[in-house]
């Protein structure tokens, strides 16, 4: 059974179809890439999967159970967690406290403060933010704030992790580090959905890739298949270049 | 930053000091102190409880409500009506608390789907609607002429003083528990970014309902104690918008999302009311207004923030003095 399945998923904002009739399946333990030009509907797709938005029609199934329409906190309790493209740290908390929120309210929901703190610290070490544990979240560089997004989501112990442009705005070294982290997370048995603008990053790390354009799926396949697909080239480069 | 990660607890000497203060406060009525002191004590304990109650949802979770007088009024009238019907006044307190809790859930369930200023605006409407409804339920509430309690209980202030003290201690213990637990962390996360909190598994609506409900229970009990103490209640008073504003002002002045801020705010409030109200009936409003402007402009963390700054300043001066000391010796 697919870990995640979208069926005719559609979201209208007024007259605009941000996501339209999108079908796809994500399999156990794969890294599934989602690419597409600006405004293609990628983030909206994440919002529909995690429950931040309710679909206009269609549905999302997680391991066969419908999750579209549930509140995000419910989907977290089922093992689905996401990061935000525009980072949303709790500025006035420390880095450790940010992660504690995920530890306390995630899938297993630790209750003992001592164990929760130890677990949060472990996670910070895992993503490479251990030394910043007691720093205010607002003091982090953008690169580290992106790492904190991953750390907090990872803290909820997801089985399906949704990453929204976690390499956006990063230096090549930081990007390489983040991709390495993604592979490490996948090696722990997690399935990953990965939205990215940075083509090289996506191509390097994803098992399969889906391409969205104007809310619709225009291609799906391996990096090679997708990058040679005429419809994809047209969407990215415009009609004039496709000939 | 907020002390959760470091498990910051009240240091032992402070705990000891607090226990001594409580013992002193409890024994006050039994050493023949001036009844006026007991009166001020009652008011202070009541206001600290109210201020701390507002702080749970308003301070920690950042959800500003202008409607808490509804809980106070419900508590006051539950006590007034039942006491008049012959029920023991202390047994009326849980009834008022439950009524207030039920009302908080009724209001919170739809309103907590609203975000930002819309929640605050909705609470103004609901608070005022309650006042008007109660004014017009003359048969039950006595309308504008109010409700008078049976005065069989004698005129000793001691029972009310002790009840209010007990309520205050319970509330402070509760807030202390909240701020050191995952509940406090959830509420602070909601204040900072509700969507991020929800995305990390915090059931945000449920936690706001919890914070609102705890506040309502406290304010409802406080309303009942007020009715027991005053022997007279009236909708314009116990359901009044003024009261809602006072509840909000105290924690804002003292320092939101802290344990001691609302306490300080309430003490300042009672002192201002006691010293200014009698001689200049309207000056206290002006004073609150000024305090509020100063706080909003210069010290959003209230008096607690001010004290924090002062402490840091003194500490740095002290450290400077320490550093300079050796060179001072040399010049001798
Ligand atoms: N809450 C909203 N209300 C109205 N329109 C929206 C909303 N969210 C997204 N949109 C619109 O829906 C379309 C898809 O937006 P979305 O953010 O999903 O794109 P995206 O593929 O993530 O783009 P980017 O690569 O820039 O992040 C855009 O036209 C956007 O303006
Ligand atoms: Mg996006």
PDB file of N, CA, C and O and ligand atoms in Angstrom, chain A residues 13 16 18 37-44 85 165 197, ligand 1:
ATOM      1  N   UNK A  13      -8.695  28.937  -4.872  1.00  0.00           N
ATOM      2  CA  UNK A  13      -8.740  30.194  -4.119  1.00  0.00           C
ATOM      3  C   UNK A  13      -9.556  31.147  -4.972  1.00  0.00           C
ATOM      4  O   UNK A  13      -9.046  31.665  -5.970  1.00  0.00           O
ATOM      5  N   UNK A  16      -9.190  30.879  -8.801  1.00  0.00           N
ATOM      6  CA  UNK A  16      -7.881  30.321  -9.166  1.00  0.00           C
ATOM      7  C   UNK A  16      -7.733  28.888  -8.657  1.00  0.00           C
ATOM      8  O   UNK A  16      -7.873  28.631  -7.455  1.00  0.00           O
ATOM      9  N   UNK A  18      -5.369  26.559  -7.510  1.00  0.00           N
ATOM     10  CA  UNK A  18      -3.965  26.481  -7.098  1.00  0.00           C
ATOM     11  C   UNK A  18      -3.459  25.052  -7.227  1.00  0.00           C
ATOM     12  O   UNK A  18      -2.287  24.813  -7.500  1.00  0.00           O
ATOM     13  N   UNK A  37       7.441  25.600 -11.345  1.00  0.00           N
ATOM     14  CA  UNK A  37       7.750  27.029 -11.290  1.00  0.00           C
ATOM     15  C   UNK A  37       7.060  27.714 -10.108  1.00  0.00           C
ATOM     16  O   UNK A  37       6.202  27.119  -9.462  1.00  0.00           O
ATOM     17  N   UNK A  38       7.401  28.962  -9.850  1.00  0.00           N
ATOM     18  CA  UNK A  38       6.757  29.747  -8.793  1.00  0.00           C
ATOM     19  C   UNK A  38       5.247  29.743  -8.968  1.00  0.00           C
ATOM     20  O   UNK A  38       4.751  29.917 -10.074  1.00  0.00           O
ATOM     21  N   UNK A  39       4.549  29.524  -7.862  1.00  0.00           N
ATOM     22  CA  UNK A  39       3.090  29.576  -7.913  1.00  0.00           C
ATOM     23  C   UNK A  39       2.460  28.346  -8.526  1.00  0.00           C
ATOM     24  O   UNK A  39       1.268  28.336  -8.846  1.00  0.00           O
ATOM     25  N   UNK A  40       3.229  27.273  -8.690  1.00  0.00           N
ATOM     26  CA  UNK A  40       2.703  26.061  -9.325  1.00  0.00           C
ATOM     27  C   UNK A  40       1.733  25.315  -8.412  1.00  0.00           C
ATOM     28  O   UNK A  40       0.973  24.464  -8.866  1.00  0.00           O
ATOM     29  N   UNK A  41       1.762  25.625  -7.106  1.00  0.00           N
ATOM     30  CA  UNK A  41       0.842  24.958  -6.191  1.00  0.00           C
ATOM     31  C   UNK A  41       1.500  23.964  -5.267  1.00  0.00           C
ATOM     32  O   UNK A  41       0.831  23.183  -4.591  1.00  0.00           O
ATOM     33  N   UNK A  42       2.823  24.008  -5.174  1.00  0.00           N
ATOM     34  CA  UNK A  42       3.555  23.026  -4.373  1.00  0.00           C
ATOM     35  C   UNK A  42       3.250  23.179  -2.882  1.00  0.00           C
ATOM     36  O   UNK A  42       2.907  22.207  -2.200  1.00  0.00           O
ATOM     37  N   UNK A  43       3.394  24.418  -2.397  1.00  0.00           N
ATOM     38  CA  UNK A  43       3.138  24.637  -0.974  1.00  0.00           C
ATOM     39  C   UNK A  43       1.667  24.379  -0.645  1.00  0.00           C
ATOM     40  O   UNK A  43       1.345  23.814   0.409  1.00  0.00           O
ATOM     41  N   UNK A  44       0.799  24.767  -1.557  1.00  0.00           N
ATOM     42  CA  UNK A  44      -0.631  24.509  -1.340  1.00  0.00           C
ATOM     43  C   UNK A  44      -0.875  23.003  -1.189  1.00  0.00           C
ATOM     44  O   UNK A  44      -1.668  22.575  -0.344  1.00  0.00           O
ATOM     45  N   UNK A  85       8.213  26.659   4.227  1.00  0.00           N
ATOM     46  CA  UNK A  85       9.096  27.327   3.272  1.00  0.00           C
ATOM     47  C   UNK A  85       9.600  28.648   3.854  1.00  0.00           C
ATOM     48  O   UNK A  85      10.790  28.932   3.835  1.00  0.00           O
ATOM     49  N   UNK A 165      11.207  23.385   0.508  1.00  0.00           N
ATOM     50  CA  UNK A 165      12.362  24.224   0.139  1.00  0.00           C
ATOM     51  C   UNK A 165      13.326  24.445   1.298  1.00  0.00           C
ATOM     52  O   UNK A 165      13.661  25.574   1.637  1.00  0.00           O
ATOM     53  N   UNK A 197      13.242  24.158  -5.334  1.00  0.00           N
ATOM     54  CA  UNK A 197      13.488  24.962  -6.512  1.00  0.00           C
ATOM     55  C   UNK A 197      14.844  24.594  -7.125  1.00  0.00           C
ATOM     56  O   UNK A 197      15.024  24.601  -8.326  1.00  0.00           O
TER      57      UNK A 197
HETATM   58  N1  LIG C   1      -4.040  31.357   1.044  1.00  0.00           N
HETATM   59  C1  LIG C   1      -4.079  31.703  -0.255  1.00  0.00           C
HETATM   60  N2  LIG C   1      -5.050  32.515  -0.715  1.00  0.00           N
HETATM   61  C2  LIG C   1      -5.126  32.844  -2.021  1.00  0.00           C
HETATM   62  N3  LIG C   1      -4.264  32.431  -2.951  1.00  0.00           N
HETATM   63  C3  LIG C   1      -3.273  31.615  -2.568  1.00  0.00           C
HETATM   64  C4  LIG C   1      -3.127  31.214  -1.193  1.00  0.00           C
HETATM   65  N4  LIG C   1      -2.049  30.402  -1.087  1.00  0.00           N
HETATM   66  C5  LIG C   1      -1.540  30.307  -2.337  1.00  0.00           C
HETATM   67  N5  LIG C   1      -2.254  31.028  -3.223  1.00  0.00           N
HETATM   68  C6  LIG C   1      -2.020  31.090  -4.663  1.00  0.00           C
HETATM   69  O1  LIG C   1      -2.025  29.774  -5.153  1.00  0.00           O
HETATM   70  C7  LIG C   1      -1.009  29.595  -6.135  1.00  0.00           C
HETATM   71  C8  LIG C   1      -0.069  28.503  -5.709  1.00  0.00           C
HETATM   72  O2  LIG C   1       0.702  28.962  -4.610  1.00  0.00           O
HETATM   73  P1  LIG C   1       1.773  28.059  -3.870  1.00  0.00           P
HETATM   74  O3  LIG C   1       2.295  28.833  -2.723  1.00  0.00           O
HETATM   75  O4  LIG C   1       1.180  26.742  -3.584  1.00  0.00           O
HETATM   76  O5  LIG C   1       2.890  27.914  -4.983  1.00  0.00           O
HETATM   77  P2  LIG C   1       4.332  27.260  -4.884  1.00  0.00           P
HETATM   78  O6  LIG C   1       4.399  26.258  -5.962  1.00  0.00           O
HETATM   79  O7  LIG C   1       4.630  26.815  -3.518  1.00  0.00           O
HETATM   80  O8  LIG C   1       5.255  28.492  -5.283  1.00  0.00           O
HETATM   81  P3  LIG C   1       6.729  28.874  -4.774  1.00  0.00           P
HETATM   82  O9  LIG C   1       7.676  28.060  -5.582  1.00  0.00           O
HETATM   83  O10 LIG C   1       6.847  30.313  -5.093  1.00  0.00           O
HETATM   84  O11 LIG C   1       6.809  28.579  -3.325  1.00  0.00           O
HETATM   85  C9  LIG C   1      -0.332  30.952  -6.292  1.00  0.00           C
HETATM   86  O12 LIG C   1      -0.911  31.596  -7.390  1.00  0.00           O
HETATM   87  C10 LIG C   1      -0.665  31.664  -5.025  1.00  0.00           C
HETATM   88  O13 LIG C   1      -0.724  33.056  -5.223  1.00  0.00           O
END
